[in-house]
Coordinates of N, CA, C and O in Angstrom, one line a residue:
X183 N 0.8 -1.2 0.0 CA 0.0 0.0 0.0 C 0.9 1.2 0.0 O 1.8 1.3 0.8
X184 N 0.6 2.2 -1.0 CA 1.3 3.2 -0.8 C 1.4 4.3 0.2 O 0.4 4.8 0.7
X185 N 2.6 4.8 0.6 CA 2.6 5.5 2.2 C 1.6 6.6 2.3 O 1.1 7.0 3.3
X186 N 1.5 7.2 0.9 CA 0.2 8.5 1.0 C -0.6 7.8 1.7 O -0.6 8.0 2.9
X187 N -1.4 6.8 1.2 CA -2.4 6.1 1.6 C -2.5 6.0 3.4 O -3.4 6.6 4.0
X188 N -1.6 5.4 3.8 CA -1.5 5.1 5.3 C -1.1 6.3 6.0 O -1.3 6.4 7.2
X189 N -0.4 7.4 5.4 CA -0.4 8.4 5.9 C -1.8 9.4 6.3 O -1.9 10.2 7.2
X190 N -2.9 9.0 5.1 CA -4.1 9.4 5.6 C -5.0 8.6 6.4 O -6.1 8.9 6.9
X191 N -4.5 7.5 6.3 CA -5.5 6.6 7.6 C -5.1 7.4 8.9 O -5.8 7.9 9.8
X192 N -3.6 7.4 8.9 CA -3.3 8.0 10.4 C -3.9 9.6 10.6 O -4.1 9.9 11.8
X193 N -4.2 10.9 9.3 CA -4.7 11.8 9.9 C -5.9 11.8 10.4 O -6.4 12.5 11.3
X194 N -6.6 10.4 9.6 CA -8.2 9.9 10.1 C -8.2 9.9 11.3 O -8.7 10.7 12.0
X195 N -7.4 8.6 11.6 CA -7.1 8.2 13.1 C -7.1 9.7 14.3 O -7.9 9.8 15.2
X196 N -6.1 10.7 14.0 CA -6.0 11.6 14.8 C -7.1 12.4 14.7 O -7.6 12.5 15.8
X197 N -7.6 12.8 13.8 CA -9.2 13.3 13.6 C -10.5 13.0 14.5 O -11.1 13.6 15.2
X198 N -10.5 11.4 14.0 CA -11.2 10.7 15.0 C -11.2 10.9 16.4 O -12.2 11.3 17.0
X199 N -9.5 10.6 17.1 CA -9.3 10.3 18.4 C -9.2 11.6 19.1 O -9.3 11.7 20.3
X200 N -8.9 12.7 18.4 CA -9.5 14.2 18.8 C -10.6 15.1 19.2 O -10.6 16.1 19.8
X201 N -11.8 14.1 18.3 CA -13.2 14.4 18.5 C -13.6 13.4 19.3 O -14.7 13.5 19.9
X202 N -13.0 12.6 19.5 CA -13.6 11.2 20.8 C -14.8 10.4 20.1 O -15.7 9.7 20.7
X203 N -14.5 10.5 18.7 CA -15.5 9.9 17.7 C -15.1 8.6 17.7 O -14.3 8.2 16.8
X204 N -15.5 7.7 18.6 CA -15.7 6.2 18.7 C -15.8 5.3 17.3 O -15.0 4.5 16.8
X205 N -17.3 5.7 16.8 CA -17.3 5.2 15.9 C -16.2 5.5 14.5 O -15.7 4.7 13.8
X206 N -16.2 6.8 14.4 CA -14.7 6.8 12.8 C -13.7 6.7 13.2 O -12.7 6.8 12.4
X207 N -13.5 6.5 14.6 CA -11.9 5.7 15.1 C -12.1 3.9 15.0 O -11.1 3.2 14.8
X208 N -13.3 3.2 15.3 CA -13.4 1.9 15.0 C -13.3 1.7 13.8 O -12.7 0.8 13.4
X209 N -14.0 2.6 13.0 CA -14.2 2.2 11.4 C -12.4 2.2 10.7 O -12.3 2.0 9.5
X210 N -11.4 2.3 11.6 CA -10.6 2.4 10.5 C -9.6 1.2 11.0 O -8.5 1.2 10.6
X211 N -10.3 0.1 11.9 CA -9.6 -0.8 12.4 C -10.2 -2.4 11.8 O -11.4 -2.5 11.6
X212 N -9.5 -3.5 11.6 CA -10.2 -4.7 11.5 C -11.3 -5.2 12.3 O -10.9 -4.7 13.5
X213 N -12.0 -5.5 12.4 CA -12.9 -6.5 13.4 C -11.8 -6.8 14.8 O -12.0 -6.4 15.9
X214 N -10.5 -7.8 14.3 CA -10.2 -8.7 15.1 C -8.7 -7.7 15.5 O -7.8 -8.2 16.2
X215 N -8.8 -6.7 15.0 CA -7.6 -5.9 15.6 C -6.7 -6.0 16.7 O -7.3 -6.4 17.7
X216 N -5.4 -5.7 16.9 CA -4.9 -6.0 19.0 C -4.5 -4.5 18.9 O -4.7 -3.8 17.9
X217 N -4.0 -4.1 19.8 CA -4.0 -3.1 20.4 C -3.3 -3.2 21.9 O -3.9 -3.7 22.9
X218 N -1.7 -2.8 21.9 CA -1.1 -2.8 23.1 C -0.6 -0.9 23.3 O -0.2 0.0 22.6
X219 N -1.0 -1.1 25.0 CA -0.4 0.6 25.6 C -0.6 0.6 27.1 O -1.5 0.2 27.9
X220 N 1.0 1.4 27.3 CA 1.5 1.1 28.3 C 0.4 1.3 29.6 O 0.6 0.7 30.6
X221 N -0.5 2.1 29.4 CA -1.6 2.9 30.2 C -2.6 1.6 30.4 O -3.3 1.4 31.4
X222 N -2.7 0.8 29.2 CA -3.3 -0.5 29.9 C -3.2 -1.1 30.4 O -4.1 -1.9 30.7
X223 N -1.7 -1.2 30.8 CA -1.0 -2.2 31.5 C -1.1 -2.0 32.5 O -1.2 -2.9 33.2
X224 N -1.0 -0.8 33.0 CA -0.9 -0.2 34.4 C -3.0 0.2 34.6 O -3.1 0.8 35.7
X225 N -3.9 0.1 34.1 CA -5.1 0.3 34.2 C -5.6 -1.1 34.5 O -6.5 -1.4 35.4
X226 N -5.0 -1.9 33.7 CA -5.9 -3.3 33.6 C -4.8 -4.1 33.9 O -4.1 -3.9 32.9
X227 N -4.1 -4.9 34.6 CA -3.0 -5.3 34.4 C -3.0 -6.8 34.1 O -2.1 -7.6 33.8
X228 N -4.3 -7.0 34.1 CA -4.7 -8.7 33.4 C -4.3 -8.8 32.3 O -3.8 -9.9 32.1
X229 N -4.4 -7.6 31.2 CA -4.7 -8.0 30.2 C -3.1 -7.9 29.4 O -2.9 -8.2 28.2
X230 N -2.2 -7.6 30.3 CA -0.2 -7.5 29.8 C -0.4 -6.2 28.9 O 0.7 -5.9 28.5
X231 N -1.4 -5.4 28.5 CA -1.3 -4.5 27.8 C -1.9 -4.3 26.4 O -1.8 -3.5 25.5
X232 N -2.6 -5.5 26.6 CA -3.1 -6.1 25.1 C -4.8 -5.8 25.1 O -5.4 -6.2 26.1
X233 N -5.5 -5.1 24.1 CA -6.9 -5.6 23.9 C -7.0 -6.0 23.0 O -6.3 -5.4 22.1
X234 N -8.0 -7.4 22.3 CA -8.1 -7.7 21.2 C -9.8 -7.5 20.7 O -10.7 -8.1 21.3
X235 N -10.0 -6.6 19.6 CA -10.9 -6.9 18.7 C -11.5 -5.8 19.2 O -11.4 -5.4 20.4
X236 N -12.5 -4.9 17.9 CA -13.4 -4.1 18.1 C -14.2 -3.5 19.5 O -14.4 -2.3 19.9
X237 N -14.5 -4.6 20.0 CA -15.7 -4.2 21.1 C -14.4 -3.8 22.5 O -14.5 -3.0 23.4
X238 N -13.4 -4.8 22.4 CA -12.8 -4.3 23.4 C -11.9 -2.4 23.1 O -11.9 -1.4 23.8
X239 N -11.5 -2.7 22.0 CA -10.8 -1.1 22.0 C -11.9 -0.4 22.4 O -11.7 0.5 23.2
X240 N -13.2 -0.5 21.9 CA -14.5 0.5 21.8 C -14.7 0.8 23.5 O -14.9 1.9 24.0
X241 N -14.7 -0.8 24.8 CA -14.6 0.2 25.7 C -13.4 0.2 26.4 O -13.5 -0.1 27.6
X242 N -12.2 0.4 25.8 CA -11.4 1.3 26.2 C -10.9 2.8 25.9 O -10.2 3.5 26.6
X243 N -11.4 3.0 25.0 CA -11.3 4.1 24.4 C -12.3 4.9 24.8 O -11.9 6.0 25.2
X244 N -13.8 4.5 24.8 CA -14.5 4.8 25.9 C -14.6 5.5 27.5 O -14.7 6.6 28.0
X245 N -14.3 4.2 27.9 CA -13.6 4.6 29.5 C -12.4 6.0 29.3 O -12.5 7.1 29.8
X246 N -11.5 5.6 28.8 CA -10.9 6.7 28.4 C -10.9 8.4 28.2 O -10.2 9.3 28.7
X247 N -12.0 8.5 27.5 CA -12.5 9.4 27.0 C -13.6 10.1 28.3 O -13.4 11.2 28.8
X248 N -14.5 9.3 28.6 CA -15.0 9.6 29.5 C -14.4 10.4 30.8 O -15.0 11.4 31.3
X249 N -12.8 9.5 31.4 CA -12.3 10.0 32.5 C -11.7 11.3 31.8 O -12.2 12.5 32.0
X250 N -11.0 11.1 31.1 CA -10.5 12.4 30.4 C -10.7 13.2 29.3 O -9.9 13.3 28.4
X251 N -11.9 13.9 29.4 CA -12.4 14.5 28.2 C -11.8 15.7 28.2 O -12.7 16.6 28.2
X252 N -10.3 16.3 28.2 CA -9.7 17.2 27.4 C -8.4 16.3 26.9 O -7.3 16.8 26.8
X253 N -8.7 15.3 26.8 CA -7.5 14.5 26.0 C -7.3 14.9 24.8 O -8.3 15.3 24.2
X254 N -6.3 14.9 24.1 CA -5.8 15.3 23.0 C -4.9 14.9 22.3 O -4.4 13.9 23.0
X255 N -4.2 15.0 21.0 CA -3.5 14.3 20.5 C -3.0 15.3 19.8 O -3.6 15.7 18.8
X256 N -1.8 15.7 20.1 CA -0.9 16.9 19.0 C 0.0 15.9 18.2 O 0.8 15.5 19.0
X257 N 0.2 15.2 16.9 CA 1.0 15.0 15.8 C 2.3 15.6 15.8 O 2.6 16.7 16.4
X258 N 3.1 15.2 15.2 CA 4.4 16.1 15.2 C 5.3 15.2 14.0 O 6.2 15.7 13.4
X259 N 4.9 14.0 13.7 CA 5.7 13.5 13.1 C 4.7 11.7 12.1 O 4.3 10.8 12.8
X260 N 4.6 11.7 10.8 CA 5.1 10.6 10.3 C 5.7 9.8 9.7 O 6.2 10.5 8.8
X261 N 6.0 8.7 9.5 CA 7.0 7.8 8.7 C 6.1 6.8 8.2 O 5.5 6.0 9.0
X262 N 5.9 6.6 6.9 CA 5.0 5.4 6.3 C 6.1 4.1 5.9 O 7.2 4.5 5.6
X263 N 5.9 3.4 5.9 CA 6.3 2.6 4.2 C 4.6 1.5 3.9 O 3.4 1.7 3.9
X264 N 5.4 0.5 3.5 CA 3.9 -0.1 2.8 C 2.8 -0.7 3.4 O 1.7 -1.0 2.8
X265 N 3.3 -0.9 4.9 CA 2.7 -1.6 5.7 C 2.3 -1.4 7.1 O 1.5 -2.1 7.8
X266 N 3.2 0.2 7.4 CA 2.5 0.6 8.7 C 2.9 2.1 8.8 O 3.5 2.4 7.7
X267 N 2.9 2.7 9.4 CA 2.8 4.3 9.7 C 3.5 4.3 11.1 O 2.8 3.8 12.0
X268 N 4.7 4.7 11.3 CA 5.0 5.5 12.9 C 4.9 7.0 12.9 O 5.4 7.8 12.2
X269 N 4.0 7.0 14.1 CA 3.8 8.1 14.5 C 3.9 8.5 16.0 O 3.7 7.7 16.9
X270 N 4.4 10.1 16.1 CA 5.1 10.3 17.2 C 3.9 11.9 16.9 O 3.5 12.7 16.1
X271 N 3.7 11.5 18.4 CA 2.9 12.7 19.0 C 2.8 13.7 20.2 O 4.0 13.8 20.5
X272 N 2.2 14.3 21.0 CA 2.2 14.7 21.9 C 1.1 14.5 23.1 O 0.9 15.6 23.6
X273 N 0.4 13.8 23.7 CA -0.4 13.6 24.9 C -0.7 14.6 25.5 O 0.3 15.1 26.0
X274 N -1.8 15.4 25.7 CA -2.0 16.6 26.2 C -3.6 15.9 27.0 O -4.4 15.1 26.6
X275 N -3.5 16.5 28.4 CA -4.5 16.4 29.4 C -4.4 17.6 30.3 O -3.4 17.9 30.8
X276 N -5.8 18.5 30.5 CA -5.8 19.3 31.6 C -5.4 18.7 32.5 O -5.8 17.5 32.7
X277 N -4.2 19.4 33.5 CA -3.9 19.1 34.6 C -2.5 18.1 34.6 O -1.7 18.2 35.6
X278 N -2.4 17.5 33.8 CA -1.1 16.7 33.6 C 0.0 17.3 32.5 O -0.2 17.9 31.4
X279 N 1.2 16.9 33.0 CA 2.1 17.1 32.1 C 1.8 16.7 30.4 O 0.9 15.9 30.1
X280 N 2.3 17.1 29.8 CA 2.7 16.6 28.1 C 3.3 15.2 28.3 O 4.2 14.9 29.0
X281 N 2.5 14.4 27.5 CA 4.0 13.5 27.6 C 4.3 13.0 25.7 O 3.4 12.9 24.9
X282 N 5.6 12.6 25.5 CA 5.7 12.4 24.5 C 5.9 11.0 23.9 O 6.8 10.1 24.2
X283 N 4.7 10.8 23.0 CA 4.0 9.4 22.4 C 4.9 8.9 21.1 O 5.0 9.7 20.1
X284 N 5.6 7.4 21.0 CA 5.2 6.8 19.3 C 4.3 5.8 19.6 O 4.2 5.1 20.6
X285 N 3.5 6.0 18.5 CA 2.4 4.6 18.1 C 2.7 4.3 16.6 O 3.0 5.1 15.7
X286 N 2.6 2.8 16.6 CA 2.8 2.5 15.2 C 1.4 1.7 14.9 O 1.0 0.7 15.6
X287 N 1.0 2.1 14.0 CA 0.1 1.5 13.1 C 0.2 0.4 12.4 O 0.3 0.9 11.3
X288 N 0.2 -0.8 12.3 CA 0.0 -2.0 10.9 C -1.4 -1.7 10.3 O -2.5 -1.7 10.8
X289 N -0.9 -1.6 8.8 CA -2.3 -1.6 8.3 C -2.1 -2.6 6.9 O -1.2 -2.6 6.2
X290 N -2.9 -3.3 6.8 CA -3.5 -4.2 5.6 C -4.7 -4.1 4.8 O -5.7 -4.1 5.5
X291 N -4.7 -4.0 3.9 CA -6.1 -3.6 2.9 C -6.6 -2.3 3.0 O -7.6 -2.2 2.3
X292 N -6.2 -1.3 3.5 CA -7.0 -0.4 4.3 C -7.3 -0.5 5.5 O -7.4 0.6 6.0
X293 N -7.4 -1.1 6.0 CA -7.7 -1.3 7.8 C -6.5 -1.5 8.6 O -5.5 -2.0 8.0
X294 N -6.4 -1.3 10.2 CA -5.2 -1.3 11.1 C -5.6 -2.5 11.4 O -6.8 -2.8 11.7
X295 N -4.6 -3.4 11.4 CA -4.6 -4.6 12.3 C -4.0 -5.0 13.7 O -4.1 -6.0 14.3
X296 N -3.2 -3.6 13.9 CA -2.6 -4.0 15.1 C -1.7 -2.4 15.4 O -1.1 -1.9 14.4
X297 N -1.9 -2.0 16.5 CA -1.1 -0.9 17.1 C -0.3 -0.7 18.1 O -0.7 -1.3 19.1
X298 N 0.7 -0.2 18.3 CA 1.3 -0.2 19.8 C 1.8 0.9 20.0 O 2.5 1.4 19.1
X299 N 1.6 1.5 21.2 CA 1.9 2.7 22.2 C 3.3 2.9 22.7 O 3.4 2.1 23.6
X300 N 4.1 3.4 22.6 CA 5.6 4.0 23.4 C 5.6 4.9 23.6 O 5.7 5.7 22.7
X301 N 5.6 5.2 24.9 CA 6.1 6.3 26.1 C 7.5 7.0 26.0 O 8.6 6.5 26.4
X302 N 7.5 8.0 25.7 CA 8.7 8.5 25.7 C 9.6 9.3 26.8 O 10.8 9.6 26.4

């Protein structure tokens, strides 16, 4: 897939996860998607940091959103090639420091199959 391409799934993605738009941040993932971050590790610690598949990102991202509704996602940086997108961003929450994010994207067909969170 060409990197234009996955470079606009990720502005989707940030679009999405900026408006706390649930649904056009699911719509751009597989069904059976995984999803690891460090904040779940330390929230849920059953799960090693891992959620698998639609319904679970939906209530994490949820809960999420909920406790912190001035969460935000400042961009700063991406790198495509054919099959995933790294992106480095900035974490912004009333009341808490900045902190500085990569997440990388896998994407196949058009859709993310798998993501992961690094704390910087």
């Amino acid at each position: 897939m060409e990197s234009l391409i996955l470079e606009n799934i990720a502005e989707k993605w940030f679009d999405a996860f900026n408006k706390h738009d649930l649904e056009a941040l699911l719509a751009l993932y597989e069904e059976d998607a995984q999803h690891f971050s460090p904040k779940l590790k330390i929230r849920q610690p059953e799960t090693g940091g891992w959620v698998r598949g639609q319904a679970a990102l939906r209530e994490w991202w949820k809960d999420s959103f909920e406790r912190l509704p001035t969460l935000r996602y400042q961009p700063t940086s991406f790198t495509a090639n054919d099959q995933r997108v790294f992106m480095e961003y900035i974490r912004t929450v009333a009341g808490e420091p900045d902190m500085l994010i990569a997440e990388v994207l896998e994407i196949g067909q058009g859709k993310i199959n798998a993501s992961r969170v690094y704390h910087g």
